[in-house]
Tab-separated table of C-alpha atoms in Angstrom:
chain	number	residue	atom	x	y	z
A	1	MET	CA	-53.968	155.267	3.377
A	2	GLU	CA	-53.579	154.776	7.109
A	3	THR	CA	-57.295	155.460	7.623
A	4	LEU	CA	-58.325	152.915	4.981
A	5	ILE	CA	-56.018	150.245	6.394
A	6	ALA	CA	-57.405	150.813	9.911
A	7	LYS	CA	-60.983	150.655	8.604
A	8	CYS	CA	-60.350	147.327	6.854
A	9	ARG	CA	-58.638	145.855	9.875
A	10	ASN	CA	-61.459	146.897	12.195
A	11	GLY	CA	-63.933	145.273	9.829
A	12	ASN	CA	-61.857	142.072	9.610
A	13	LYS	CA	-61.530	142.463	5.846
A	14	PRO	CA	-58.798	140.758	3.809
A	15	LEU	CA	-56.474	143.561	2.663
A	16	VAL	CA	-53.972	144.073	-0.143
A	17	VAL	CA	-52.038	147.349	-0.364
A	18	ALA	CA	-50.377	148.218	-3.679
A	19	GLY	CA	-48.484	151.074	-5.286
A	20	CYS	CA	-45.656	153.455	-4.445
A	21	VAL	CA	-46.077	153.548	-0.664
A	22	PRO	CA	-45.510	149.832	0.052
A	23	GLN	CA	-42.756	149.757	-2.564
A	24	GLY	CA	-40.907	152.753	-1.136
A	25	SER	CA	-41.759	152.341	2.555
A	26	ARG	CA	-42.147	148.629	3.068
A	27	ASP	CA	-41.209	148.854	6.758
A	28	LEU	CA	-44.064	151.149	7.763
A	29	LYS	CA	-45.784	149.981	10.921
A	30	GLU	CA	-49.197	150.320	9.214
A	31	LEU	CA	-48.177	147.676	6.636
A	32	GLU	CA	-47.422	144.966	9.182
A	33	GLY	CA	-49.531	141.857	8.681
A	34	VAL	CA	-51.073	142.856	5.340
A	35	SER	CA	-50.328	141.693	1.801
A	36	ILE	CA	-48.480	144.183	-0.357
A	37	VAL	CA	-47.775	144.417	-4.066
A	38	GLY	CA	-44.996	146.542	-5.524
A	39	VAL	CA	-45.248	148.795	-8.537
A	40	GLN	CA	-43.711	146.263	-10.925
A	41	GLN	CA	-45.656	143.204	-9.725
A	42	ILE	CA	-49.106	144.360	-10.805
A	43	ASP	CA	-49.446	141.415	-13.179
A	44	ARG	CA	-49.552	139.089	-10.138
A	45	VAL	CA	-52.350	140.924	-8.358
A	46	VAL	CA	-54.876	138.084	-8.915
A	47	GLU	CA	-52.491	135.603	-7.358
A	48	VAL	CA	-51.925	137.903	-4.373
A	49	VAL	CA	-55.658	138.420	-3.847
A	50	GLU	CA	-56.389	134.685	-4.004
A	51	GLU	CA	-53.682	133.895	-1.444
A	52	THR	CA	-54.824	136.737	0.822
A	53	LEU	CA	-58.397	135.379	0.760
A	54	LYS	CA	-56.995	132.052	1.974
A	55	GLY	CA	-55.539	133.858	4.988
A	56	HIS	CA	-51.958	134.109	3.729
A	57	GLU	CA	-49.783	137.228	3.843
A	58	VAL	CA	-48.025	137.910	0.522
A	59	ARG	CA	-45.306	140.504	-0.074
A	60	LEU	CA	-44.171	140.952	-3.669
A	61	LEU	CA	-41.691	143.791	-3.978
A	62	THR	CA	-38.845	142.405	-6.086
A	63	ARG	CA	-38.307	144.443	-9.227
A	64	LYS	CA	-38.370	142.772	-12.630
A	65	THR	CA	-39.212	143.720	-16.200
A	66	LEU	CA	-41.979	146.184	-16.998
A	67	PRO	CA	-45.509	144.829	-16.524
A	68	ALA	CA	-47.305	143.919	-19.748
A	69	LEU	CA	-49.513	146.608	-21.251
A	70	ASP	CA	-52.298	144.216	-22.196
A	71	LEU	CA	-53.137	142.954	-18.721
A	72	PRO	CA	-56.894	142.389	-18.331
A	73	LYS	CA	-58.575	145.283	-16.578
A	74	VAL	CA	-61.937	146.726	-15.634
A	75	ARG	CA	-61.817	150.459	-16.298
A	76	LYS	CA	-63.304	152.791	-13.720
A	77	ASN	CA	-64.619	154.718	-16.723
A	78	LYS	CA	-65.115	152.504	-19.759
A	79	PHE	CA	-64.508	155.451	-22.081
A	80	VAL	CA	-61.103	156.370	-20.617
A	81	GLU	CA	-57.883	154.371	-20.984
A	82	ILE	CA	-54.959	155.319	-18.733
A	83	LEU	CA	-51.864	154.210	-20.588
A	84	PRO	CA	-48.445	154.268	-18.872
A	85	ILE	CA	-45.666	155.058	-21.323
A	86	ASN	CA	-42.835	154.613	-18.812
A	87	VAL	CA	-42.133	154.108	-15.127
A	88	GLY	CA	-39.604	155.867	-12.940
A	89	CYS	CA	-37.889	159.101	-13.877
A	90	LEU	CA	-34.498	160.713	-14.421
A	91	GLY	CA	-34.950	163.394	-11.770
A	92	ALA	CA	-33.760	163.478	-8.179
A	93	CYS	CA	-36.062	165.994	-6.471
A	94	THR	CA	-35.135	166.342	-2.824
A	95	TYR	CA	-38.749	166.102	-1.592
A	96	CYS	CA	-39.921	163.151	-3.706
A	97	LYS	CA	-40.308	159.527	-2.661
A	98	THR	CA	-41.552	158.328	-6.052
A	99	LYS	CA	-38.065	157.882	-7.480
A	100	HIS	CA	-37.173	155.656	-4.534
A	101	ALA	CA	-40.319	153.597	-5.112
A	102	ARG	CA	-40.343	153.387	-8.895
A	103	GLY	CA	-36.661	153.540	-9.631
A	104	HIS	CA	-34.835	154.728	-12.720
A	105	LEU	CA	-36.543	155.433	-16.030
A	106	GLY	CA	-37.984	152.440	-17.849
A	107	SER	CA	-39.883	153.105	-21.089
A	108	TYR	CA	-42.219	150.923	-23.098
A	109	THR	CA	-41.311	150.564	-26.758
A	110	VAL	CA	-43.059	152.637	-29.398
A	111	ASP	CA	-44.400	149.499	-31.093
A	112	SER	CA	-45.926	148.129	-27.892
A	113	LEU	CA	-47.663	151.445	-27.166
A	114	VAL	CA	-48.967	151.705	-30.730
A	115	GLY	CA	-50.369	148.186	-30.402
A	116	ARG	CA	-52.090	149.089	-27.162
A	117	ILE	CA	-53.605	152.203	-28.725
A	118	ARG	CA	-55.111	150.123	-31.529
A	119	SER	CA	-56.539	147.660	-29.025
A	120	VAL	CA	-58.242	150.196	-26.762
A	121	ILE	CA	-59.703	152.130	-29.697
A	122	ALA	CA	-61.274	148.866	-30.865
A	123	ASP	CA	-62.736	148.535	-27.342
A	124	GLY	CA	-64.629	151.812	-27.789
A	125	VAL	CA	-62.388	154.015	-25.645
A	126	ARG	CA	-62.936	157.753	-26.284
A	127	GLU	CA	-60.068	159.260	-24.293
A	128	ILE	CA	-56.531	157.969	-23.900
A	129	TRP	CA	-54.480	159.486	-21.087
A	130	LEU	CA	-50.739	158.996	-21.378
A	131	SER	CA	-49.430	158.626	-17.830
A	132	SER	CA	-45.910	158.930	-16.500
A	133	GLU	CA	-43.869	160.341	-13.645
A	134	ASP	CA	-42.331	162.562	-16.334
A	135	THR	CA	-43.739	162.286	-19.844
A	136	GLY	CA	-40.963	164.467	-21.273
A	137	ALA	CA	-38.295	161.942	-20.269
A	138	TYR	CA	-39.911	159.151	-22.282
A	139	GLY	CA	-37.628	156.975	-24.387
A	140	ARG	CA	-34.244	158.280	-23.264
A	141	ASP	CA	-33.379	154.780	-22.085
A	142	LEU	CA	-34.354	153.385	-25.520
A	143	GLY	CA	-32.748	155.970	-27.786
A	144	VAL	CA	-36.056	157.587	-28.786
A	145	ASN	CA	-38.001	160.561	-27.461
A	146	LEU	CA	-41.530	161.768	-26.729
A	147	THR	CA	-41.944	163.425	-30.129
A	148	ILE	CA	-41.268	160.154	-31.958
A	149	LEU	CA	-43.815	158.362	-29.774
A	150	LEU	CA	-46.543	161.001	-30.144
A	151	ASN	CA	-46.207	161.154	-33.911
A	152	ALA	CA	-46.585	157.370	-34.044
A	153	LEU	CA	-49.652	157.420	-31.777
A	154	VAL	CA	-51.668	160.173	-33.441
A	155	VAL	CA	-51.581	158.255	-36.728
A	156	GLU	CA	-53.668	155.545	-35.046
A	157	LEU	CA	-56.406	157.884	-33.805
A	158	PRO	CA	-59.701	157.825	-35.768
A	159	SER	CA	-59.845	160.650	-38.279
A	160	ASP	CA	-63.359	161.624	-37.180
A	161	GLY	CA	-62.038	162.747	-33.804
A	162	SER	CA	-64.105	160.231	-31.861
A	163	THR	CA	-61.091	159.313	-29.688
A	164	MET	CA	-58.871	161.965	-28.118
A	165	LEU	CA	-55.339	161.771	-26.721
A	166	ARG	CA	-54.280	163.596	-23.563
A	167	ILE	CA	-50.572	164.005	-22.838
A	168	GLY	CA	-49.629	163.448	-19.208
A	169	MET	CA	-47.607	165.463	-16.710
A	170	THR	CA	-44.192	166.603	-17.818
A	171	ASN	CA	-41.429	168.517	-16.061
A	172	PRO	CA	-39.866	171.468	-17.909
A	173	PRO	CA	-36.255	170.254	-18.517
A	174	TYR	CA	-36.903	167.632	-21.201
A	175	MET	CA	-39.680	169.627	-22.862
A	176	LEU	CA	-37.310	172.459	-23.707
A	177	GLU	CA	-35.567	170.331	-26.332
A	178	HIS	CA	-38.754	169.553	-28.300
A	179	LEU	CA	-41.076	172.510	-27.741
A	180	LYS	CA	-41.928	173.200	-31.382
A	181	GLU	CA	-42.472	169.522	-32.161
A	182	ILE	CA	-44.662	169.081	-29.077
A	183	ALA	CA	-46.647	172.184	-30.045
A	184	GLU	CA	-47.313	170.667	-33.454
A	185	VAL	CA	-48.714	167.520	-31.831
A	186	LEU	CA	-50.869	169.583	-29.458
A	187	ARG	CA	-52.384	171.332	-32.480
A	188	HIS	CA	-53.496	167.982	-33.894
A	189	PRO	CA	-57.337	167.820	-33.936
A	190	CYS	CA	-57.311	164.516	-32.002
A	191	VAL	CA	-55.003	165.723	-29.202
A	192	TYR	CA	-56.192	167.880	-26.312
A	193	SER	CA	-54.485	171.287	-26.250
A	194	PHE	CA	-53.678	170.789	-22.594
A	195	LEU	CA	-50.529	170.055	-20.609
A	196	HIS	CA	-49.710	169.668	-16.937
A	197	VAL	CA	-46.318	171.311	-16.280
A	198	PRO	CA	-45.453	171.593	-12.544
A	199	VAL	CA	-43.368	174.612	-11.587
A	200	GLN	CA	-43.526	174.045	-7.769
A	201	SER	CA	-42.066	177.485	-6.939
A	202	GLY	CA	-41.599	180.907	-8.493
A	203	SER	CA	-38.195	181.289	-6.829
A	204	ASP	CA	-34.987	180.044	-8.454
A	205	THR	CA	-33.482	179.692	-4.978
A	206	ILE	CA	-36.196	177.268	-3.914
A	207	LEU	CA	-36.099	175.407	-7.241
A	208	SER	CA	-32.388	174.838	-6.668
A	209	ALA	CA	-33.058	173.550	-3.145
A	210	MET	CA	-35.677	171.210	-4.636
A	211	ASN	CA	-33.134	170.062	-7.262
A	212	ARG	CA	-35.689	170.654	-9.999
A	213	GLU	CA	-33.023	171.205	-12.701
A	214	TYR	CA	-34.650	174.225	-14.356
A	215	THR	CA	-35.177	177.923	-13.668
A	216	VAL	CA	-38.334	180.021	-13.542
A	217	GLY	CA	-37.241	181.592	-16.827
A	218	GLU	CA	-37.107	178.163	-18.499
A	219	PHE	CA	-40.561	177.316	-17.177
A	220	LYS	CA	-41.844	180.569	-18.660
A	221	THR	CA	-40.252	179.648	-21.995
A	222	VAL	CA	-42.246	176.412	-22.029
A	223	VAL	CA	-45.518	178.182	-21.197
A	224	ASP	CA	-44.975	181.140	-23.533
A	225	THR	CA	-43.966	178.976	-26.502
A	226	LEU	CA	-46.860	176.551	-26.183
A	227	THR	CA	-49.391	179.332	-25.584
A	228	GLU	CA	-48.150	181.199	-28.644
A	229	MET	CA	-47.992	178.198	-30.978
A	230	VAL	CA	-51.112	176.267	-29.890
A	231	PRO	CA	-54.514	178.003	-30.207
A	232	GLY	CA	-56.584	177.685	-27.036
A	233	MET	CA	-53.707	176.102	-25.117
A	234	GLN	CA	-54.440	175.388	-21.449
A	235	ILE	CA	-51.671	174.705	-18.929
A	236	ALA	CA	-52.040	173.381	-15.395
A	237	THR	CA	-49.285	173.629	-12.821
A	238	ASP	CA	-48.365	172.639	-9.260
A	239	ILE	CA	-47.116	174.710	-6.323
A	240	ILE	CA	-45.592	173.517	-3.037
A	241	CYS	CA	-46.008	176.086	-0.261
A	242	GLY	CA	-43.551	176.247	2.624
A	243	PHE	CA	-40.639	174.238	1.235
A	244	PRO	CA	-37.717	174.311	3.727
A	245	GLY	CA	-35.859	177.609	3.448
A	246	GLU	CA	-38.705	179.444	1.664
A	247	THR	CA	-38.687	183.103	2.704
A	248	ASP	CA	-41.464	185.650	2.360
A	249	GLU	CA	-39.649	187.003	-0.702
A	250	ASP	CA	-39.477	183.532	-2.273
A	251	PHE	CA	-43.165	183.032	-1.661
A	252	GLN	CA	-44.036	186.439	-3.127
A	253	GLN	CA	-42.204	185.474	-6.315
A	254	THR	CA	-44.452	182.433	-6.532
A	255	VAL	CA	-47.547	184.602	-6.035
A	256	ASN	CA	-46.354	186.974	-8.759
A	257	LEU	CA	-45.831	184.071	-11.178
A	258	ILE	CA	-49.361	182.781	-10.636
A	259	LYS	CA	-50.788	186.303	-11.012
A	260	GLU	CA	-48.847	186.820	-14.236
A	261	TYR	CA	-50.148	183.723	-16.002
A	262	LYS	CA	-53.525	183.285	-14.284
A	263	PHE	CA	-53.477	179.524	-14.829
A	264	SER	CA	-56.944	177.989	-14.976
A	265	GLN	CA	-55.735	175.023	-12.901
A	266	VAL	CA	-53.224	175.199	-10.044
A	267	HIS	CA	-52.708	172.318	-7.626
A	268	ILE	CA	-51.573	173.885	-4.339
A	269	SER	CA	-50.114	171.703	-1.589
A	270	GLN	CA	-48.322	172.272	1.686
A	271	PHE	CA	-44.854	170.811	2.053
A	272	TYR	CA	-44.833	167.438	3.779
A	273	PRO	CA	-41.488	165.874	4.792
A	274	ARG	CA	-41.485	162.356	3.356
A	275	PRO	CA	-39.327	160.066	5.459
A	276	GLY	CA	-36.018	159.163	3.852
A	277	THR	CA	-35.879	162.136	1.488
A	278	PRO	CA	-33.186	164.866	1.678
A	279	ALA	CA	-35.845	167.543	2.212
A	280	ALA	CA	-37.039	165.776	5.364
A	281	ARG	CA	-33.694	166.638	6.957
A	282	MET	CA	-33.843	170.332	6.033
A	283	LYS	CA	-34.955	173.071	8.421
A	284	LYS	CA	-38.715	173.379	8.208
A	285	VAL	CA	-40.803	176.519	7.809
A	286	PRO	CA	-43.208	176.896	10.784
A	287	SER	CA	-46.494	175.126	10.062
A	288	THR	CA	-48.527	178.270	10.819
A	289	VAL	CA	-46.581	180.129	8.114
A	290	VAL	CA	-47.018	177.268	5.644
A	291	LYS	CA	-50.788	177.228	6.204
A	292	ARG	CA	-51.035	181.017	5.886
A	293	ARG	CA	-49.131	180.983	2.596
A	294	SER	CA	-51.268	178.157	1.269
A	295	ARG	CA	-54.468	180.060	2.086
A	296	GLU	CA	-53.129	183.271	0.529
A	297	LEU	CA	-52.101	181.573	-2.717
A	298	THR	CA	-55.414	179.741	-2.889
A	299	SER	CA	-57.250	183.044	-2.476
A	300	VAL	CA	-55.199	184.605	-5.294
A	301	PHE	CA	-55.869	181.660	-7.591
A	302	GLU	CA	-59.613	181.596	-6.876
A	303	SER	CA	-59.888	185.298	-7.700
A	304	PHE	CA	-59.253	184.544	-11.384
A	305	THR	CA	-62.125	184.198	-13.847
A	306	PRO	CA	-60.447	182.185	-16.600
A	307	TYR	CA	-63.545	181.363	-18.645
A	308	VAL	CA	-65.133	184.798	-18.901
A	309	GLY	CA	-65.608	185.609	-22.563
A	310	MET	CA	-66.577	182.091	-23.602
A	311	GLU	CA	-70.300	182.865	-23.493
A	312	GLY	CA	-71.859	182.430	-26.902
A	313	LYS	CA	-68.959	180.486	-28.362
A	314	VAL	CA	-69.567	177.215	-30.175
A	315	GLU	CA	-67.214	174.405	-29.173
A	316	ARG	CA	-66.780	170.727	-29.870
A	317	ILE	CA	-66.670	168.639	-26.702
A	318	TRP	CA	-66.053	164.989	-25.841
A	319	ILE	CA	-68.480	163.590	-23.242
A	320	THR	CA	-67.167	160.834	-20.970
A	321	GLU	CA	-68.788	160.991	-17.541
A	322	ILE	CA	-71.712	162.042	-15.376
A	323	ALA	CA	-71.210	165.073	-13.124
A	324	THR	CA	-71.254	164.711	-9.358
A	325	ASP	CA	-74.658	166.403	-9.237
A	326	GLY	CA	-76.084	163.391	-11.078
A	327	THR	CA	-77.874	165.689	-13.521
A	328	HIS	CA	-75.299	167.046	-15.932
A	329	LEU	CA	-72.949	165.231	-18.266
A	330	VAL	CA	-69.292	166.220	-18.325
A	331	GLY	CA	-67.495	166.988	-21.547
A	332	HIS	CA	-64.213	168.685	-22.376
A	333	THR	CA	-63.250	171.132	-25.086
A	334	LYS	CA	-60.127	170.794	-27.213
A	335	GLY	CA	-58.369	172.807	-24.477
A	336	TYR	CA	-59.742	170.368	-21.879
A	337	ILE	CA	-62.048	172.960	-20.328
A	338	GLN	CA	-64.831	171.209	-18.446
A	339	VAL	CA	-68.276	171.724	-19.983
A	340	LEU	CA	-71.481	170.659	-18.210
A	341	VAL	CA	-74.469	169.836	-20.406
A	342	LEU	CA	-77.936	168.396	-19.880
A	343	GLY	CA	-78.589	165.185	-21.755
A	344	GLN	CA	-79.359	161.490	-21.641
A	345	GLU	CA	-76.837	158.971	-20.372
A	346	SER	CA	-76.772	157.551	-23.893
A	347	MET	CA	-74.680	160.587	-24.879
A	348	LEU	CA	-71.720	159.245	-22.908
A	349	GLY	CA	-68.917	158.341	-25.264
A	350	THR	CA	-70.082	160.750	-27.939
A	351	SER	CA	-68.774	164.035	-29.192
A	352	ALA	CA	-71.023	167.068	-29.535
A	353	ILE	CA	-71.174	170.600	-30.812
A	354	VAL	CA	-72.325	172.881	-27.993
A	355	LYS	CA	-72.977	176.554	-27.463
A	356	ILE	CA	-71.553	177.960	-24.220
A	357	MET	CA	-74.447	179.553	-22.344
A	358	SER	CA	-72.771	180.608	-19.078
A	359	VAL	CA	-69.464	180.295	-17.253
A	360	GLY	CA	-68.494	179.418	-13.701
A	361	ARG	CA	-65.227	179.459	-11.827
A	362	TRP	CA	-64.335	175.821	-12.432
A	363	SER	CA	-66.358	174.927	-15.516
A	364	VAL	CA	-68.734	176.268	-18.149
A	365	PHE	CA	-72.298	175.327	-19.054
A	366	GLY	CA	-73.258	174.444	-22.596
A	367	GLU	CA	-76.320	173.674	-24.695
A	368	VAL	CA	-76.046	170.808	-27.154
A	369	ILE	CA	-76.516	171.822	-30.789
A	370	GLU	CA	-75.522	168.584	-32.475
A	371	ILE	CA	-74.378	165.129	-31.356
A	372	LEU	CA	-71.561	163.459	-33.282
A	373	ASN	CA	-70.124	159.945	-33.362
A	374	ARG	CA	-73.181	158.046	-32.165
A	375	GLY	CA	-71.874	154.533	-31.718
A	376	SER	CA	-68.597	153.061	-32.896
A	377	ALA	CA	-70.230	151.189	-35.779
A	378	SER	CA	-71.145	154.389	-37.585
A	379	SER	CA	-68.159	156.450	-36.585
A	380	GLU	CA	-66.224	155.546	-39.713
A	381	SER	CA	-68.929	157.095	-41.873
A	382	ARG	CA	-68.767	160.458	-40.132
A	383	ALA	CA	-67.148	163.429	-41.738
A	384	ASN	CA	-63.473	163.963	-41.009
A	385	ILE	CA	-62.836	166.209	-38.027
A	386	ASN	CA	-61.359	168.790	-40.371
A	387	SER	CA	-64.653	168.998	-42.290
A	388	PRO	CA	-66.811	172.105	-41.826
A	389	ARG	CA	-68.973	172.133	-38.716
A	390	SER	CA	-72.292	173.714	-37.878
A	391	ASN	CA	-72.496	177.481	-37.843
A	392	LEU	CA	-74.489	179.473	-35.325
A	393	ASP	CA	-77.462	179.701	-37.655
A	394	GLY	CA	-77.797	175.919	-37.670
A	395	THR	CA	-76.784	175.416	-41.308
A	396	CYS	CA	-73.677	173.644	-42.486
A	397	ALA	CA	-70.591	175.298	-43.837
A	398	CYS	CA	-70.274	173.012	-46.850
A	399	SER	CA	-68.039	172.876	-49.866
A	400	LYS	CA	-69.536	173.609	-53.260
A	401	GLU	CA	-69.673	169.950	-54.220
A	402	PRO	CA	-72.590	167.975	-52.705
A	403	GLU	CA	-71.124	165.597	-50.118
A	404	PRO	CA	-71.905	164.273	-46.636
A	405	CYS	CA	-71.465	166.908	-43.952
A	406	ALA	CA	-70.718	166.749	-40.262
A	407	CYS	CA	-74.320	167.649	-39.497
A	408	GLU	CA	-75.312	164.215	-40.868
A	409	LEU	CA	-77.800	165.438	-43.508
A	410	LYS	CA	-78.067	162.892	-46.318
A	411	SER	CA	-77.995	165.361	-49.178
A	412	SER	CA	-76.198	168.572	-49.947
A	413	CYS	CA	-76.134	170.516	-46.716
A	414	GLY	CA	-79.020	172.801	-45.930
A	415	HIS	CA	-81.184	171.878	-48.957
A	416	THR	CA	-83.764	169.724	-47.188
A	417	GLU	CA	-83.708	171.881	-44.093
A	418	GLU	CA	-84.553	174.942	-46.195
A	419	LYS	CA	-87.352	172.999	-47.938
A	420	ILE	CA	-89.018	171.966	-44.683
A	421	VAL	CA	-88.604	175.399	-43.139
A	422	SER	CA	-90.230	177.024	-46.195
A	423	VAL	CA	-93.289	174.811	-45.677
A	424	LEU	CA	-93.484	175.512	-41.960
A	425	ARG	CA	-93.388	179.256	-42.555
A	426	ASN	CA	-96.774	178.958	-44.325
A	427	VAL	CA	-98.530	177.168	-41.466
A	428	PRO	CA	-101.452	179.354	-40.247
A	429	THR	CA	-101.172	181.125	-36.925
A	430	PRO	CA	-103.869	180.915	-34.215
A	431	SER	CA	-105.038	184.436	-35.033
A	432	GLU	CA	-106.240	183.222	-38.398
A	433	TYR	CA	-109.009	181.227	-36.721
A	434	SER	CA	-110.736	184.266	-35.211
A	435	SER	CA	-113.267	184.662	-38.033
A	436	GLN	CA	-116.743	183.239	-37.356
A	437	ASN	CA	-117.559	182.857	-41.033
A	438	LEU	CA	-118.316	179.175	-41.608
A	439	ILE	CA	-116.983	178.942	-45.119
A	440	GLY	CA	-113.835	180.892	-44.242
A	441	TRP	CA	-113.281	178.672	-41.225
A	442	LEU	CA	-113.673	175.514	-43.329
A	443	LEU	CA	-111.326	176.842	-45.978
A	444	ARG	CA	-108.694	177.705	-43.376
A	445	LYS	CA	-109.069	174.260	-41.792
A	446	ARG	CA	-108.541	172.779	-45.232
A	447	LYS	CA	-105.451	174.964	-45.690
A	448	ASN	CA	-104.112	173.931	-42.295
A	449	SER	CA	-104.624	170.235	-43.052
A	450	PHE	CA	-103.022	170.696	-46.447
A	451	HIS	CA	-99.880	172.292	-44.986
A	452	LYS	CA	-99.535	169.701	-42.241
A	453	ARG	CA	-99.714	166.980	-44.848
A	454	MET	CA	-97.240	168.900	-47.010
A	455	GLU	CA	-94.838	169.082	-44.088
A	456	ASN	CA	-95.113	165.336	-43.442
A	457	GLU	CA	-94.752	164.523	-47.121
A	458	ALA	CA	-91.722	166.787	-47.359
A	459	VAL	CA	-90.011	164.871	-44.579
A	460	LEU	CA	-91.140	161.507	-45.950
A	461	GLU	CA	-90.028	162.285	-49.486
A	462	TYR	CA	-86.689	163.543	-48.184
A	463	ASP	CA	-86.134	160.269	-46.345
A	464	GLU	CA	-87.043	158.209	-49.394
A	465	ASN	CA	-85.633	160.365	-52.176
A	466	PRO	CA	-83.198	163.009	-50.882
A	467	GLY	CA	-82.535	165.963	-53.119
A	468	THR	CA	-86.078	166.268	-54.600
A	469	SER	CA	-88.359	169.215	-53.964
A	470	HIS	CA	-92.127	169.786	-53.722
A	471	HIS	CA	-93.799	172.008	-56.314
A	472	GLY	CA	-97.418	170.807	-55.906
A	473	CYS	CA	-99.604	168.234	-54.214
A	474	ASN	CA	-102.126	165.483	-55.012
A	475	TRP	CA	-105.736	165.755	-53.766
A	476	GLY	CA	-107.268	162.676	-52.223
A	477	PRO	CA	-110.984	161.684	-52.472
A	478	ALA	CA	-111.837	163.217	-49.093
A	479	ASP	CA	-110.210	166.496	-50.134
A	480	LYS	CA	-112.186	166.559	-53.387
A	481	ALA	CA	-115.472	165.741	-51.602
A	482	LEU	CA	-114.913	168.476	-49.012
A	483	PHE	CA	-114.057	171.067	-51.610
A	484	GLY	CA	-117.012	169.980	-53.778
A	485	GLY	CA	-119.380	170.305	-50.833
A	486	ILE	CA	-118.109	173.770	-50.031
A	487	LEU	CA	-118.423	174.792	-53.680
A	488	VAL	CA	-122.049	173.466	-53.906
A	489	SER	CA	-122.927	175.295	-50.675
A	490	LEU	CA	-121.426	178.500	-51.990
A	491	LEU	CA	-123.301	178.225	-55.306
A	492	THR	CA	-126.576	177.467	-53.458
A	493	ILE	CA	-126.169	180.558	-51.280
A	494	ILE	CA	-125.381	182.720	-54.297
A	495	ALA	CA	-128.402	181.282	-56.157
A	496	SER	CA	-130.630	181.972	-53.146
A	497	PHE	CA	-129.477	185.588	-52.985
A	498	LEU	CA	-130.094	185.997	-56.704
A	499	TYR	CA	-133.577	184.403	-56.433
A	500	LEU	CA	-134.595	186.565	-53.475
A	501	GLY	CA	-133.232	189.620	-55.208
A	502	SER	CA	-135.198	188.903	-58.392
A	503	ARG	CA	-138.459	188.407	-56.452
A	504	GLY	CA	-137.967	191.671	-54.668
A	505	LEU	CA	-137.542	193.482	-57.968
A	506	SER	CA	-140.616	191.785	-59.515
A	507	SER	CA	-142.813	192.715	-56.564
A	508	LYS	CA	-141.930	196.339	-57.079
């Protein structure tokens, strides 16, 4: 932040700083002479920008009611909506400045969030991220809870799975009360089986010093329950290395916890004393020790191979962005595992069935088998997400009754595909053209032309009249003329042989 402010000042650029830092640390020297907007004044950002462009300094920090959810916005990614469900939190962590900036818990009503969900789905959004300082604490100021909200939201999601919901970061204490209900929501086909649950330390002593209000055992209960009840569940966590008072034994307990669960995502940070927090007044661990512990834990984490074993699996993914290499598209599985695929930019915003071809440390690579949900206009006509999907052999796992399938064939699944394949199997191979016999060559050319036309007619007839099959073909005038010519030539040759043979016999 300091670097960006200095860069703007050196370039004589008008500058507005917004968010937690100006709200919680309004007296910072770096903020002198610039316009600032607090966390609950975001709806006045246009006004602040206009006044700043006129050369005025504006400072809006007074708290008021929650900002409206339907403020106009330009999304960084048009397929992703970041939806705050509440601001503030109920915790009092000794190292955190967010509570000071954002205040006590303030939740949006269930009805207002449901309305927003409907609106963004109509806009073509494909992923909705619920954001919060602590998702698990939602609604305690309103007399409701996170389970009530989630059950109301998933009802609004399209049944074809074209739009997915991702639940935001939650601390362990409030999750413990609703673990089974939360697990049920995470099993929903339109909700990512993924949750970010920060543990921060594997030592109960350090957790107490942090005032985290849970134990390592309770964190394990959250992880174990969700992993057991939700197939393919993925959990990310956070670790702070070098918190004041952390001993080598405390740190080793953290290492052991990470080794035990082998989390696929761990956000590792070094303790930083934020001014004005209780932890800033505690006795610090030497910086050299903090750095060493951070490097050691990072090395342990990077030694894991969480995606080994996924090769060959078929997964459904939701594609929402272009990878940093500019070549691959980025999709996520139900467990929010990152999958890189090759494809056109037009695939953004779609869902696809992919086969995992190889795995890396941070993501896996897939090959697209089938693209789903092409365009919002046709999404309602897709099969329900619970319908059978494509099998490895490329055919559909359909019910006995003929009905539309997820593979988008227009007739009973597999029928037309089998018909076309049966025609293609009869197409001559190059080796069949090795004969130098003129008549044989012409006959094989005729056969080749016939089968190519059969293939085209099979596709054409399928498009026009699905469900019919080909048992014969009609000969056109050119076909009849060619065959007649060949027949006359053959009869002439036979007659010549017979004539020459008869003359030879008579001469004897």
